[in-house]
Amino acid sequence: MTEQAGEHVHGYADNKDDHLRRLRRIEGQVRGIARMIEDDKYCIDVLTQVSAATRALQNVALGLLEEHMSGCVVDAAKAGDAEAAEKVQEASAAIARLVRS
């Protein structure tokens, strides 16, 4: 996270519109899955769509993580203070959550 004119700018700021577009598409996928269940669609077809939505969310998460690492973590490492260790620990925990999901 960098500062710009007294404001914090998150690592994803440059790609915010892209992330929001992807999340809206995923939101539509999830609504479609709900409709499939409401319409009693075949289980495997529903699971296929759940898997696709899950992969799409994972891709968003990986993009956000990459931006966090190249922005917030790098900036904190350059500062070299306690914040650097904290940012590395946050990133490690986020990676662990992604791996488990």
CSV table of N, CA and C in Angstrom, one decimal:
chain,number,residue,atom,x,y,z
A,1,MET,N,0.9,-1.2,0.0
A,1,MET,CA,0.0,0.0,0.0
A,1,MET,C,0.9,1.2,0.0
A,2,THR,N,0.7,2.1,-0.9
A,2,THR,CA,1.5,3.3,-1.0
A,2,THR,C,0.7,4.5,-0.6
A,3,GLU,N,1.3,5.6,-0.4
A,3,GLU,CA,0.6,6.8,-0.1
A,3,GLU,C,0.6,7.8,-1.2
A,4,GLN,N,-0.5,8.5,-1.5
A,4,GLN,CA,-0.6,9.4,-2.5
A,4,GLN,C,-1.4,10.6,-2.0
A,5,ALA,N,-0.8,11.8,-1.9
A,5,ALA,CA,-1.5,13.0,-1.4
A,5,ALA,C,-2.2,12.7,-0.1
A,6,GLY,N,-1.5,12.0,0.9
A,6,GLY,CA,-2.1,11.7,2.2
A,6,GLY,C,-3.1,10.5,2.2
A,7,GLU,N,-3.4,9.9,1.1
A,7,GLU,CA,-4.3,8.8,1.0
A,7,GLU,C,-3.5,7.5,0.8
A,8,HIS,N,-4.0,6.4,1.3
A,8,HIS,CA,-3.4,5.1,1.0
A,8,HIS,C,-4.0,4.6,-0.3
A,9,VAL,N,-3.0,4.1,-1.1
A,9,VAL,CA,-3.4,3.6,-2.4
A,9,VAL,C,-3.1,2.1,-2.4
A,10,HIS,N,-4.1,1.3,-2.5
A,10,HIS,CA,-3.9,-0.2,-2.4
A,10,HIS,C,-3.2,-0.7,-3.7
A,11,GLY,N,-2.5,-1.8,-3.6
A,11,GLY,CA,-1.8,-2.4,-4.7
A,11,GLY,C,-2.7,-2.7,-5.9
A,12,TYR,N,-4.0,-2.9,-5.7
A,12,TYR,CA,-4.9,-3.2,-6.8
A,12,TYR,C,-5.5,-2.0,-7.5
A,13,ALA,N,-5.1,-0.8,-7.0
A,13,ALA,CA,-5.8,0.4,-7.5
A,13,ALA,C,-5.7,0.6,-9.0
A,14,ASP,N,-4.6,0.2,-9.6
A,14,ASP,CA,-4.5,0.3,-11.1
A,14,ASP,C,-5.4,-0.6,-11.8
A,15,ASN,N,-5.8,-1.7,-11.2
A,15,ASN,CA,-6.6,-2.7,-11.9
A,15,ASN,C,-8.0,-2.8,-11.2
A,16,LYS,N,-8.4,-1.8,-10.5
A,16,LYS,CA,-9.6,-1.9,-9.7
A,16,LYS,C,-10.8,-2.2,-10.6
A,17,ASP,N,-10.9,-1.5,-11.8
A,17,ASP,CA,-12.1,-1.7,-12.7
A,17,ASP,C,-12.1,-3.1,-13.2
A,18,ASP,N,-10.9,-3.6,-13.5
A,18,ASP,CA,-10.8,-5.0,-14.1
A,18,ASP,C,-11.3,-6.0,-13.0
A,19,HIS,N,-10.8,-5.8,-11.8
A,19,HIS,CA,-11.3,-6.7,-10.7
A,19,HIS,C,-12.8,-6.6,-10.5
A,20,LEU,N,-13.3,-5.4,-10.5
A,20,LEU,CA,-14.8,-5.2,-10.3
A,20,LEU,C,-15.5,-5.9,-11.4
A,21,ARG,N,-15.0,-5.7,-12.7
A,21,ARG,CA,-15.7,-6.4,-13.8
A,21,ARG,C,-15.7,-7.9,-13.7
A,22,ARG,N,-14.6,-8.4,-13.2
A,22,ARG,CA,-14.5,-9.9,-13.0
A,22,ARG,C,-15.4,-10.4,-11.9
A,23,LEU,N,-15.5,-9.6,-10.8
A,23,LEU,CA,-16.3,-10.0,-9.7
A,23,LEU,C,-17.8,-9.9,-10.1
A,24,ARG,N,-18.2,-8.9,-10.9
A,24,ARG,CA,-19.6,-8.8,-11.4
A,24,ARG,C,-19.9,-10.0,-12.3
A,25,ARG,N,-19.0,-10.4,-13.1
A,25,ARG,CA,-19.2,-11.6,-13.9
A,25,ARG,C,-19.4,-12.9,-13.1
A,26,ILE,N,-18.5,-13.0,-12.0
A,26,ILE,CA,-18.6,-14.1,-11.1
A,26,ILE,C,-20.0,-14.1,-10.4
A,27,GLU,N,-20.4,-12.9,-10.0
A,27,GLU,CA,-21.7,-12.7,-9.3
A,27,GLU,C,-22.8,-13.2,-10.2
A,28,GLY,N,-22.7,-12.9,-11.5
A,28,GLY,CA,-23.7,-13.4,-12.5
A,28,GLY,C,-23.6,-14.9,-12.6
A,29,GLN,N,-22.4,-15.5,-12.5
A,29,GLN,CA,-22.3,-17.0,-12.6
A,29,GLN,C,-23.0,-17.6,-11.3
A,30,VAL,N,-22.8,-17.0,-10.2
A,30,VAL,CA,-23.4,-17.6,-9.0
A,30,VAL,C,-24.9,-17.5,-9.0
A,31,ARG,N,-25.4,-16.3,-9.5
A,31,ARG,CA,-26.9,-16.3,-9.7
A,31,ARG,C,-27.4,-17.3,-10.6
A,32,GLY,N,-26.6,-17.6,-11.7
A,32,GLY,CA,-27.0,-18.6,-12.6
A,32,GLY,C,-27.0,-20.0,-12.0
A,33,ILE,N,-26.0,-20.2,-11.1
A,33,ILE,CA,-26.0,-21.5,-10.4
A,33,ILE,C,-27.2,-21.6,-9.5
A,34,ALA,N,-27.6,-20.6,-8.8
A,34,ALA,CA,-28.8,-20.6,-8.0
A,34,ALA,C,-30.1,-20.9,-8.9
A,35,ARG,N,-30.1,-20.3,-10.0
A,35,ARG,CA,-31.2,-20.6,-10.9
A,35,ARG,C,-31.2,-22.1,-11.4
A,36,MET,N,-30.0,-22.6,-11.6
A,36,MET,CA,-29.9,-24.0,-12.0
A,36,MET,C,-30.5,-24.9,-10.9
A,37,ILE,N,-30.2,-24.6,-9.7
A,37,ILE,CA,-30.8,-25.4,-8.5
A,37,ILE,C,-32.3,-25.2,-8.4
A,38,GLU,N,-32.7,-24.0,-8.6
A,38,GLU,CA,-34.2,-23.7,-8.6
A,38,GLU,C,-34.9,-24.5,-9.7
A,39,ASP,N,-34.2,-24.6,-10.8
A,39,ASP,CA,-34.8,-25.3,-12.0
A,39,ASP,C,-34.5,-26.8,-12.0
A,40,ASP,N,-34.0,-27.3,-10.9
A,40,ASP,CA,-33.7,-28.8,-10.7
A,40,ASP,C,-32.8,-29.3,-11.8
A,41,LYS,N,-31.7,-28.6,-12.1
A,41,LYS,CA,-30.8,-29.1,-13.2
A,41,LYS,C,-30.0,-30.2,-12.6
A,42,TYR,N,-29.4,-30.9,-13.5
A,42,TYR,CA,-28.6,-32.1,-13.2
A,42,TYR,C,-27.4,-31.8,-12.3
A,43,CYS,N,-27.2,-32.6,-11.3
A,43,CYS,CA,-26.1,-32.3,-10.3
A,43,CYS,C,-24.8,-32.0,-10.9
A,44,ILE,N,-24.3,-32.8,-11.8
A,44,ILE,CA,-23.0,-32.6,-12.4
A,44,ILE,C,-22.9,-31.3,-13.2
A,45,ASP,N,-24.0,-30.9,-13.8
A,45,ASP,CA,-24.0,-29.6,-14.5
A,45,ASP,C,-23.8,-28.5,-13.5
A,46,VAL,N,-24.5,-28.6,-12.4
A,46,VAL,CA,-24.4,-27.5,-11.3
A,46,VAL,C,-23.0,-27.5,-10.8
A,47,LEU,N,-22.4,-28.7,-10.5
A,47,LEU,CA,-21.1,-28.8,-9.9
A,47,LEU,C,-20.1,-28.2,-10.9
A,48,THR,N,-20.3,-28.4,-12.2
A,48,THR,CA,-19.3,-27.9,-13.2
A,48,THR,C,-19.3,-26.4,-13.1
A,49,GLN,N,-20.5,-25.8,-13.0
A,49,GLN,CA,-20.6,-24.3,-12.9
A,49,GLN,C,-20.0,-23.8,-11.6
A,50,VAL,N,-20.2,-24.5,-10.5
A,50,VAL,CA,-19.6,-24.2,-9.2
A,50,VAL,C,-18.1,-24.2,-9.3
A,51,SER,N,-17.6,-25.2,-10.0
A,51,SER,CA,-16.1,-25.3,-10.2
A,51,SER,C,-15.6,-24.1,-11.0
A,52,ALA,N,-16.3,-23.7,-12.1
A,52,ALA,CA,-15.9,-22.6,-12.9
A,52,ALA,C,-15.9,-21.3,-12.1
A,53,ALA,N,-16.9,-21.1,-11.3
A,53,ALA,CA,-17.0,-19.9,-10.5
A,53,ALA,C,-15.9,-19.9,-9.4
A,54,THR,N,-15.6,-21.0,-8.9
A,54,THR,CA,-14.5,-21.1,-7.9
A,54,THR,C,-13.2,-20.8,-8.5
A,55,ARG,N,-12.9,-21.3,-9.7
A,55,ARG,CA,-11.7,-21.0,-10.4
A,55,ARG,C,-11.6,-19.5,-10.7
A,56,ALA,N,-12.7,-18.9,-11.1
A,56,ALA,CA,-12.7,-17.5,-11.4
A,56,ALA,C,-12.4,-16.7,-10.2
A,57,LEU,N,-12.9,-17.0,-9.0
A,57,LEU,CA,-12.6,-16.4,-7.8
A,57,LEU,C,-11.2,-16.5,-7.4
A,58,GLN,N,-10.6,-17.7,-7.6
A,58,GLN,CA,-9.2,-18.0,-7.3
A,58,GLN,C,-8.3,-17.1,-8.2
A,59,ASN,N,-8.7,-16.9,-9.4
A,59,ASN,CA,-7.9,-16.1,-10.3
A,59,ASN,C,-7.9,-14.6,-9.8
A,60,VAL,N,-9.1,-14.2,-9.4
A,60,VAL,CA,-9.1,-12.8,-8.8
A,60,VAL,C,-8.2,-12.7,-7.6
A,61,ALA,N,-8.3,-13.7,-6.7
A,61,ALA,CA,-7.5,-13.8,-5.5
A,61,ALA,C,-6.0,-13.7,-5.8
A,62,LEU,N,-5.6,-14.5,-6.8
A,62,LEU,CA,-4.2,-14.6,-7.2
A,62,LEU,C,-3.7,-13.2,-7.8
A,63,GLY,N,-4.6,-12.6,-8.5
A,63,GLY,CA,-4.2,-11.3,-9.0
A,63,GLY,C,-4.1,-10.3,-7.9
A,64,LEU,N,-5.0,-10.3,-7.0
A,64,LEU,CA,-4.9,-9.4,-5.8
A,64,LEU,C,-3.6,-9.7,-5.0
A,65,LEU,N,-3.3,-10.9,-4.8
A,65,LEU,CA,-2.1,-11.3,-4.1
A,65,LEU,C,-0.9,-10.8,-4.8
A,66,GLU,N,-0.8,-11.0,-6.1
A,66,GLU,CA,0.3,-10.6,-6.8
A,66,GLU,C,0.5,-9.0,-6.7
A,67,GLU,N,-0.6,-8.3,-6.8
A,67,GLU,CA,-0.5,-6.9,-6.6
A,67,GLU,C,-0.1,-6.5,-5.2
A,68,HIS,N,-0.6,-7.2,-4.2
A,68,HIS,CA,-0.2,-6.9,-2.9
A,68,HIS,C,1.3,-7.1,-2.7
A,69,MET,N,1.8,-8.2,-3.2
A,69,MET,CA,3.2,-8.5,-3.1
A,69,MET,C,4.1,-7.5,-3.8
A,70,SER,N,3.7,-7.1,-5.0
A,70,SER,CA,4.5,-6.2,-5.7
A,70,SER,C,4.4,-4.7,-5.3
A,71,GLY,N,3.3,-4.5,-4.5
A,71,GLY,CA,3.1,-3.1,-4.1
A,71,GLY,C,3.3,-3.0,-2.6
A,72,CYS,N,2.4,-3.4,-1.8
A,72,CYS,CA,2.4,-3.2,-0.4
A,72,CYS,C,3.6,-3.9,0.3
A,73,VAL,N,3.9,-5.1,-0.1
A,73,VAL,CA,5.0,-5.8,0.6
A,73,VAL,C,6.3,-5.3,0.2
A,74,VAL,N,6.5,-5.0,-1.1
A,74,VAL,CA,7.7,-4.4,-1.6
A,74,VAL,C,8.0,-3.0,-0.9
A,75,ASP,N,6.9,-2.2,-0.8
A,75,ASP,CA,7.1,-0.9,-0.2
A,75,ASP,C,7.5,-1.0,1.3
A,76,ALA,N,6.8,-2.0,2.0
A,76,ALA,CA,7.1,-2.2,3.4
A,76,ALA,C,8.6,-2.7,3.5
A,77,ALA,N,9.0,-3.6,2.6
A,77,ALA,CA,10.3,-4.1,2.7
A,77,ALA,C,11.4,-3.0,2.5
A,78,LYS,N,11.1,-2.1,1.6
A,78,LYS,CA,12.0,-1.0,1.4
A,78,LYS,C,12.1,-0.1,2.6
A,79,ALA,N,11.0,0.0,3.3
A,79,ALA,CA,11.1,0.8,4.6
A,79,ALA,C,11.9,0.1,5.6
A,80,GLY,N,11.9,-1.2,5.6
A,80,GLY,CA,12.7,-2.0,6.5
A,80,GLY,C,12.4,-2.0,8.0
A,81,ASP,N,11.2,-1.6,8.3
A,81,ASP,CA,10.9,-1.5,9.7
A,81,ASP,C,10.0,-2.7,10.1
A,82,ALA,N,9.3,-2.6,11.3
A,82,ALA,CA,8.5,-3.7,11.7
A,82,ALA,C,7.3,-4.0,10.8
A,83,GLU,N,6.9,-2.9,10.0
A,83,GLU,CA,5.9,-3.1,9.0
A,83,GLU,C,6.2,-4.1,8.0
A,84,ALA,N,7.5,-4.2,7.6
A,84,ALA,CA,8.0,-5.1,6.6
A,84,ALA,C,7.7,-6.6,7.1
A,85,ALA,N,8.0,-6.9,8.3
A,85,ALA,CA,7.8,-8.2,8.8
A,85,ALA,C,6.3,-8.5,8.8
A,86,GLU,N,5.5,-7.5,9.2
A,86,GLU,CA,4.1,-7.7,9.3
A,86,GLU,C,3.5,-7.9,7.9
A,87,LYS,N,3.9,-7.2,6.9
A,87,LYS,CA,3.4,-7.4,5.6
A,87,LYS,C,3.8,-8.7,5.0
A,88,VAL,N,5.0,-9.2,5.3
A,88,VAL,CA,5.4,-10.5,4.8
A,88,VAL,C,4.5,-11.6,5.5
A,89,GLN,N,4.3,-11.4,6.8
A,89,GLN,CA,3.4,-12.4,7.5
A,89,GLN,C,2.0,-12.4,7.0
A,90,GLU,N,1.5,-11.2,6.7
A,90,GLU,CA,0.1,-11.1,6.1
A,90,GLU,C,0.1,-11.9,4.8
A,91,ALA,N,1.1,-11.6,3.9
A,91,ALA,CA,1.1,-12.3,2.6
A,91,ALA,C,1.2,-13.8,2.8
A,92,SER,N,2.1,-14.2,3.7
A,92,SER,CA,2.2,-15.7,4.0
A,92,SER,C,0.9,-16.3,4.4
A,93,ALA,N,0.2,-15.6,5.3
A,93,ALA,CA,-1.1,-16.1,5.7
A,93,ALA,C,-2.1,-16.2,4.6
A,94,ALA,N,-2.1,-15.1,3.7
A,94,ALA,CA,-3.0,-15.1,2.6
A,94,ALA,C,-2.7,-16.3,1.6
A,95,ILE,N,-1.4,-16.5,1.4
A,95,ILE,CA,-1.1,-17.6,0.5
A,95,ILE,C,-1.5,-19.0,1.1
A,96,ALA,N,-1.3,-19.1,2.4
A,96,ALA,CA,-1.8,-20.4,3.1
A,96,ALA,C,-3.3,-20.5,2.9
A,97,ARG,N,-4.1,-19.5,3.1
A,97,ARG,CA,-5.5,-19.6,2.9
A,97,ARG,C,-5.9,-20.0,1.5
A,98,LEU,N,-5.2,-19.4,0.5
A,98,LEU,CA,-5.5,-19.7,-0.9
A,98,LEU,C,-5.1,-21.2,-1.2
A,99,VAL,N,-4.0,-21.7,-0.6
A,99,VAL,CA,-3.6,-23.0,-0.9
A,99,VAL,C,-4.6,-24.0,-0.3
A,100,ARG,N,-5.2,-23.7,0.9
A,100,ARG,CA,-6.1,-24.6,1.6
A,100,ARG,C,-7.5,-24.5,0.9
A,101,SER,N,-7.8,-23.5,0.2
A,101,SER,CA,-9.2,-23.4,-0.4
A,101,SER,C,-9.3,-24.1,-1.7
